[in-house]
Amino acid sequence: MDADPGAAEAGREYDARPYLPSGGGMRGLRQAAAGCRGCPLFRDATQTVFGSGPAHARLMLVGEQPGDQEDLRGEPFVGPAGRLLRKALDEAGLADEGAYLTNVVKHFKFTVAPRGKRRIHKAPSLRETTACRPWLVEELRLVAPDVLVVLGGTAGKALLGSSFRVGEQRGVLLPMPALDGGRDGSAPGQLLATVHPSAVLRSEDRDAAFAGLVADLSVAATALD
Ligand code: URA
Ligand code: SF4
C-alpha cells in the first residue's frame, strides 16, 4: 500500500494545498508539484507537467492541461497545440519574449480509445481544476508577469470565474484579478483571454481562427512594448 494514497482514496476533498511547499521559490514549487496527489489525476498520468520558462517572464500563458505528448515528455505545449501556439506567438511578434507557459491542471486526463491504445483528451472537471489551481496561483505570484494570456474556457473560468465566456471576453486587456483567497481588487499586471490553440486546430475555418488568435496575441504584445 502506498504511503500517501492521495486525496481521493483517503476520502478527502480534492485539494493540492497540502502539497504546497512553504518556500523554495520556483524550484521548490516544481519539485513539490512532482509529488502532488491532491486529486485522482496523478494515478493514470505519467508525470506532473509543471510550467516552464523564465521564472520572471514578462509574459505568461496558461492553458487547460497537458496533452498526450506533454504527459510523456513532462513539458507543457510540446505537442500539436503547442506548435500552433508558438507559430501564433511568432506572428504576433512575441517569439523572443521568453514566455512562461503553464496549465491550470498539471496532470493529463484522458480516456483510452475502445480498440487500440490511443489516449484521448478528456476535459478536467471543476473539482479537478479547483484542486489544482493553487499551483497556478503560486506560479503567478512568483512569475508576476506584466501580461497573463489565458487560453480558452477552462483557464478563463479558473481565473475569472464560472461566468467567463471566451467569445465575449477575448482580445481585450483586463485588470489582473487578485487570486489570494478571493479578496476583492486587482493584482499587478494585465490579463488577456483568447481561444485555446486546440480549438484553432479543431476549427472548420482554421485560417480564420488562427488569425483571430494572432490578433488577440498582438494586443498582448502592445502591452509589453
Ligand atoms: N493543451 C494545453 O492546454 N496545454 C498543453 O500543455 C498542451 C495542450
Ligand atoms: Fe495535484 Fe493537480 Fe495533479 Fe491533481 S492534477 S494530482 S491537483 S498536480
Short mmCIF file of C-alpha atoms and ligand atoms in Angstrom, two decimals:
data_model
loop_
_atom_site.label_atom_id
_atom_site.label_comp_id
_atom_site.label_asym_id
_atom_site.label_seq_id
_atom_site.Cartn_x
_atom_site.Cartn_y
_atom_site.Cartn_z
CA MET A 1 0.00 0.00 0.00
CA ASP A 2 1.18 3.41 -0.92
CA ALA A 3 2.31 5.70 1.90
CA ASP A 4 0.16 8.53 0.57
CA PRO A 5 -2.98 7.23 -1.10
CA GLY A 6 -3.94 10.70 -2.32
CA ALA A 7 -6.99 12.75 -1.60
CA ALA A 8 -9.49 10.64 -3.49
CA GLU A 9 -8.82 7.32 -1.75
CA ALA A 10 -8.46 8.91 1.64
CA GLY A 11 -11.89 10.46 1.29
CA ARG A 12 -10.54 13.99 1.47
CA GLU A 13 -11.77 16.77 -0.73
CA TYR A 14 -9.61 17.17 -3.83
CA ASP A 15 -7.01 19.81 -2.98
CA ALA A 16 -3.39 20.44 -3.93
CA ARG A 17 -2.77 22.77 -1.00
CA PRO A 18 -1.43 20.12 1.43
CA TYR A 19 1.37 19.52 -1.10
CA LEU A 20 2.48 23.14 -1.48
CA PRO A 21 5.98 23.87 -0.10
CA SER A 22 6.47 26.62 2.45
CA GLY A 23 9.25 28.23 0.40
CA GLY A 24 11.96 27.42 -2.08
CA GLY A 25 10.89 29.58 -4.97
CA MET A 26 10.07 28.16 -8.37
CA ARG A 27 12.41 25.17 -7.99
CA GLY A 28 10.81 24.19 -4.72
CA LEU A 29 7.38 24.60 -6.21
CA ARG A 30 8.20 22.42 -9.21
CA GLN A 31 9.71 19.71 -7.02
CA ALA A 32 6.70 19.67 -4.73
CA ALA A 33 4.28 19.53 -7.65
CA ALA A 34 6.03 16.39 -8.90
CA GLY A 35 4.69 14.62 -5.80
CA CYS A 36 1.19 16.08 -5.79
CA ARG A 37 -1.67 13.69 -5.14
CA GLY A 38 -4.29 16.29 -4.49
CA CYS A 39 -6.78 14.73 -6.91
CA PRO A 40 -7.03 11.37 -8.69
CA LEU A 41 -5.46 12.56 -11.96
CA PHE A 42 -1.93 11.71 -10.85
CA ARG A 43 -2.75 8.00 -10.95
CA ASP A 44 -3.15 7.39 -14.67
CA ALA A 45 -0.85 10.11 -15.92
CA THR A 46 2.89 9.61 -16.49
CA GLN A 47 4.09 12.62 -14.53
CA THR A 48 3.28 16.12 -13.34
CA VAL A 49 3.68 18.61 -16.16
CA PHE A 50 4.66 21.80 -14.41
CA GLY A 51 5.09 25.22 -16.04
CA SER A 52 8.23 26.03 -17.97
CA GLY A 53 10.10 29.17 -18.93
CA PRO A 54 11.92 32.04 -17.24
CA ALA A 55 10.78 32.46 -13.64
CA HIS A 56 10.43 36.22 -14.12
CA ALA A 57 9.00 36.30 -17.63
CA ARG A 58 7.03 39.40 -18.56
CA LEU A 59 4.59 37.21 -20.48
CA MET A 60 2.88 34.14 -19.03
CA LEU A 61 0.40 31.91 -20.83
CA VAL A 62 -1.95 29.43 -19.22
CA GLY A 63 -3.74 26.57 -20.97
CA GLU A 64 -6.02 23.81 -19.75
CA GLN A 65 -3.99 20.67 -19.06
CA PRO A 66 -1.12 18.76 -20.65
CA GLY A 67 -1.91 16.59 -23.66
CA ASP A 68 -0.56 13.18 -24.65
CA GLN A 69 2.87 14.39 -25.74
CA GLU A 70 3.22 16.79 -22.83
CA ASP A 71 2.44 13.92 -20.45
CA LEU A 72 5.16 11.76 -21.98
CA ARG A 73 7.79 14.50 -22.14
CA GLY A 74 6.96 16.34 -18.94
CA GLU A 75 6.85 19.74 -20.67
CA PRO A 76 3.84 21.93 -21.45
CA PHE A 77 2.88 22.81 -25.03
CA VAL A 78 5.25 20.48 -26.87
CA GLY A 79 2.55 18.75 -28.97
CA PRO A 80 0.44 19.95 -31.91
CA ALA A 81 -1.36 22.68 -29.92
CA GLY A 82 1.99 23.93 -28.64
CA ARG A 83 3.43 24.11 -32.14
CA LEU A 84 0.45 26.15 -33.29
CA LEU A 85 0.77 28.41 -30.25
CA ARG A 86 4.46 29.07 -30.96
CA LYS A 87 3.65 29.95 -34.56
CA ALA A 88 0.96 32.37 -33.37
CA LEU A 89 3.34 33.94 -30.82
CA ASP A 90 5.88 34.35 -33.61
CA GLU A 91 3.38 36.08 -35.90
CA ALA A 92 2.31 38.37 -33.05
CA GLY A 93 5.94 39.43 -32.56
CA LEU A 94 6.26 37.59 -29.26
CA ALA A 95 8.66 34.82 -30.30
CA ASP A 96 11.57 36.36 -28.44
CA GLU A 97 9.63 37.32 -25.37
CA GLY A 98 10.68 34.20 -23.42
CA ALA A 99 7.24 33.40 -22.09
CA TYR A 100 6.44 31.25 -19.08
CA LEU A 101 3.99 28.53 -20.20
CA THR A 102 1.77 26.54 -17.89
CA ASN A 103 -1.64 24.92 -17.45
CA VAL A 104 -4.46 25.11 -14.91
CA VAL A 105 -4.31 21.33 -14.38
CA LYS A 106 -0.90 19.70 -14.14
CA HIS A 107 -1.77 16.07 -14.96
CA PHE A 108 -3.09 14.68 -18.26
CA LYS A 109 -6.69 13.45 -18.08
CA PHE A 110 -7.70 11.02 -20.80
CA THR A 111 -9.79 8.06 -21.85
CA VAL A 112 -8.36 5.18 -23.86
CA ALA A 113 -9.93 4.53 -27.27
CA PRO A 114 -12.01 1.29 -27.29
CA ARG A 115 -9.64 -0.61 -29.58
CA GLY A 116 -6.04 0.37 -29.57
CA LYS A 117 -4.10 2.42 -27.15
CA ARG A 118 -4.68 5.96 -28.28
CA ARG A 119 -5.23 8.26 -25.31
CA ILE A 120 -7.95 10.81 -25.89
CA HIS A 121 -8.01 14.11 -24.01
CA LYS A 122 -10.84 14.45 -21.52
CA ALA A 123 -11.80 17.82 -20.08
CA PRO A 124 -10.96 18.23 -16.40
CA SER A 125 -13.88 18.64 -14.01
CA LEU A 126 -14.46 21.72 -11.89
CA ARG A 127 -13.35 19.73 -8.83
CA GLU A 128 -10.06 18.94 -10.53
CA THR A 129 -9.38 22.45 -11.79
CA THR A 130 -10.23 23.84 -8.35
CA ALA A 131 -7.96 21.27 -6.68
CA CYS A 132 -5.02 22.06 -8.96
CA ARG A 133 -5.44 25.83 -9.05
CA PRO A 134 -3.18 26.55 -6.02
CA TRP A 135 -0.14 25.57 -8.13
CA LEU A 136 -1.15 28.12 -10.76
CA VAL A 137 -1.75 30.81 -8.14
CA GLU A 138 1.77 30.23 -6.78
CA GLU A 139 3.29 30.27 -10.27
CA LEU A 140 1.51 33.54 -10.98
CA ARG A 141 2.70 35.04 -7.71
CA LEU A 142 6.33 34.06 -8.41
CA VAL A 143 6.45 34.97 -12.11
CA ALA A 144 4.39 38.16 -11.62
CA PRO A 145 4.08 38.72 -15.37
CA ASP A 146 3.12 42.04 -16.93
CA VAL A 147 0.65 40.16 -19.11
CA LEU A 148 -1.08 36.84 -18.46
CA VAL A 149 -2.64 35.28 -21.56
CA VAL A 150 -5.49 32.93 -20.73
CA LEU A 151 -6.02 30.26 -23.40
CA GLY A 152 -9.60 29.05 -23.67
CA GLY A 153 -12.54 28.43 -21.39
CA THR A 154 -11.06 26.17 -18.72
CA ALA A 155 -8.27 28.61 -17.92
CA GLY A 156 -10.66 31.55 -18.21
CA LYS A 157 -13.09 30.06 -15.70
CA ALA A 158 -10.28 29.17 -13.31
CA LEU A 159 -9.02 32.75 -13.29
CA LEU A 160 -12.08 34.88 -13.95
CA GLY A 161 -14.90 32.78 -12.54
CA SER A 162 -17.52 30.39 -13.89
CA SER A 163 -19.36 33.05 -15.90
CA PHE A 164 -16.32 33.54 -18.15
CA ARG A 165 -17.04 33.10 -21.89
CA VAL A 166 -14.09 33.32 -24.22
CA GLY A 167 -16.23 34.63 -27.10
CA GLU A 168 -17.33 37.59 -25.00
CA GLN A 169 -14.10 38.49 -23.24
CA ARG A 170 -11.33 37.72 -25.71
CA GLY A 171 -8.81 40.14 -27.13
CA VAL A 172 -9.04 42.92 -24.57
CA LEU A 173 -6.63 43.78 -21.80
CA LEU A 174 -8.30 43.32 -18.42
CA PRO A 175 -7.06 44.09 -14.92
CA MET A 176 -5.32 41.12 -13.31
CA PRO A 177 -7.69 39.61 -10.75
CA ALA A 178 -6.41 39.16 -7.21
CA LEU A 179 -6.29 35.43 -6.58
CA ASP A 180 -5.25 35.24 -2.95
CA GLY A 181 -8.26 33.77 -1.30
CA GLY A 182 -10.90 35.68 -3.21
CA ARG A 183 -10.15 39.14 -1.84
CA ASP A 184 -11.54 41.90 -4.00
CA GLY A 185 -9.38 44.17 -6.05
CA SER A 186 -6.73 43.54 -8.63
CA ALA A 187 -3.11 42.42 -8.70
CA PRO A 188 -0.26 43.98 -10.73
CA GLY A 189 -0.26 43.30 -14.45
CA GLN A 190 -2.95 42.71 -17.02
CA LEU A 191 -4.81 39.69 -18.32
CA LEU A 192 -5.90 38.91 -21.84
CA ALA A 193 -8.10 35.98 -22.81
CA THR A 194 -8.10 34.27 -26.17
CA VAL A 195 -9.04 30.95 -27.76
CA HIS A 196 -7.19 27.76 -26.96
CA PRO A 197 -4.80 26.65 -29.72
CA SER A 198 -6.54 23.22 -29.71
CA ALA A 199 -9.78 24.99 -30.62
CA VAL A 200 -7.97 26.53 -33.59
CA LEU A 201 -6.84 23.04 -34.64
CA ARG A 202 -10.44 21.76 -34.42
CA SER A 203 -11.97 24.77 -36.14
CA GLU A 204 -13.67 24.38 -39.53
CA ASP A 205 -12.03 27.58 -40.70
CA ARG A 206 -8.62 27.10 -39.27
CA ASP A 207 -7.04 30.06 -41.05
CA ALA A 208 -9.61 32.49 -39.67
CA ALA A 209 -9.35 31.01 -36.18
CA PHE A 210 -5.57 31.23 -36.31
CA ALA A 211 -5.74 34.85 -37.48
CA GLY A 212 -8.02 35.58 -34.53
CA LEU A 213 -5.55 34.06 -32.10
CA VAL A 214 -2.71 36.10 -33.63
CA ALA A 215 -4.81 39.30 -33.46
CA ASP A 216 -5.51 38.72 -29.75
CA LEU A 217 -1.86 37.96 -29.02
CA SER A 218 -0.90 41.15 -30.86
CA VAL A 219 -2.97 43.09 -28.34
CA ALA A 220 -0.97 41.41 -25.58
CA ALA A 221 2.20 42.42 -27.45
CA THR A 222 1.21 46.10 -27.38
CA ALA A 223 1.03 45.93 -23.59
CA LEU A 224 4.62 44.66 -23.47
CA ASP A 225 6.12 47.32 -25.77
N1 URA B 1 -3.06 21.97 -24.35
C1 URA B 1 -2.92 22.65 -23.19
O1 URA B 1 -3.82 23.30 -22.70
N2 URA B 1 -1.74 22.61 -22.60
C2 URA B 1 -0.72 21.93 -23.08
O2 URA B 1 0.33 21.95 -22.44
C3 URA B 1 -0.88 21.23 -24.29
C4 URA B 1 -2.08 21.26 -24.89
FE1 SF4 B 2 -2.22 17.50 -7.98
FE2 SF4 B 2 -3.14 18.92 -10.00
FE3 SF4 B 2 -2.08 16.54 -10.45
FE4 SF4 B 2 -4.45 16.73 -9.29
S1 SF4 B 2 -3.93 17.37 -11.39
S2 SF4 B 2 -2.74 15.42 -8.62
S3 SF4 B 2 -4.18 18.58 -8.02
S4 SF4 B 2 -0.99 18.32 -9.68
#
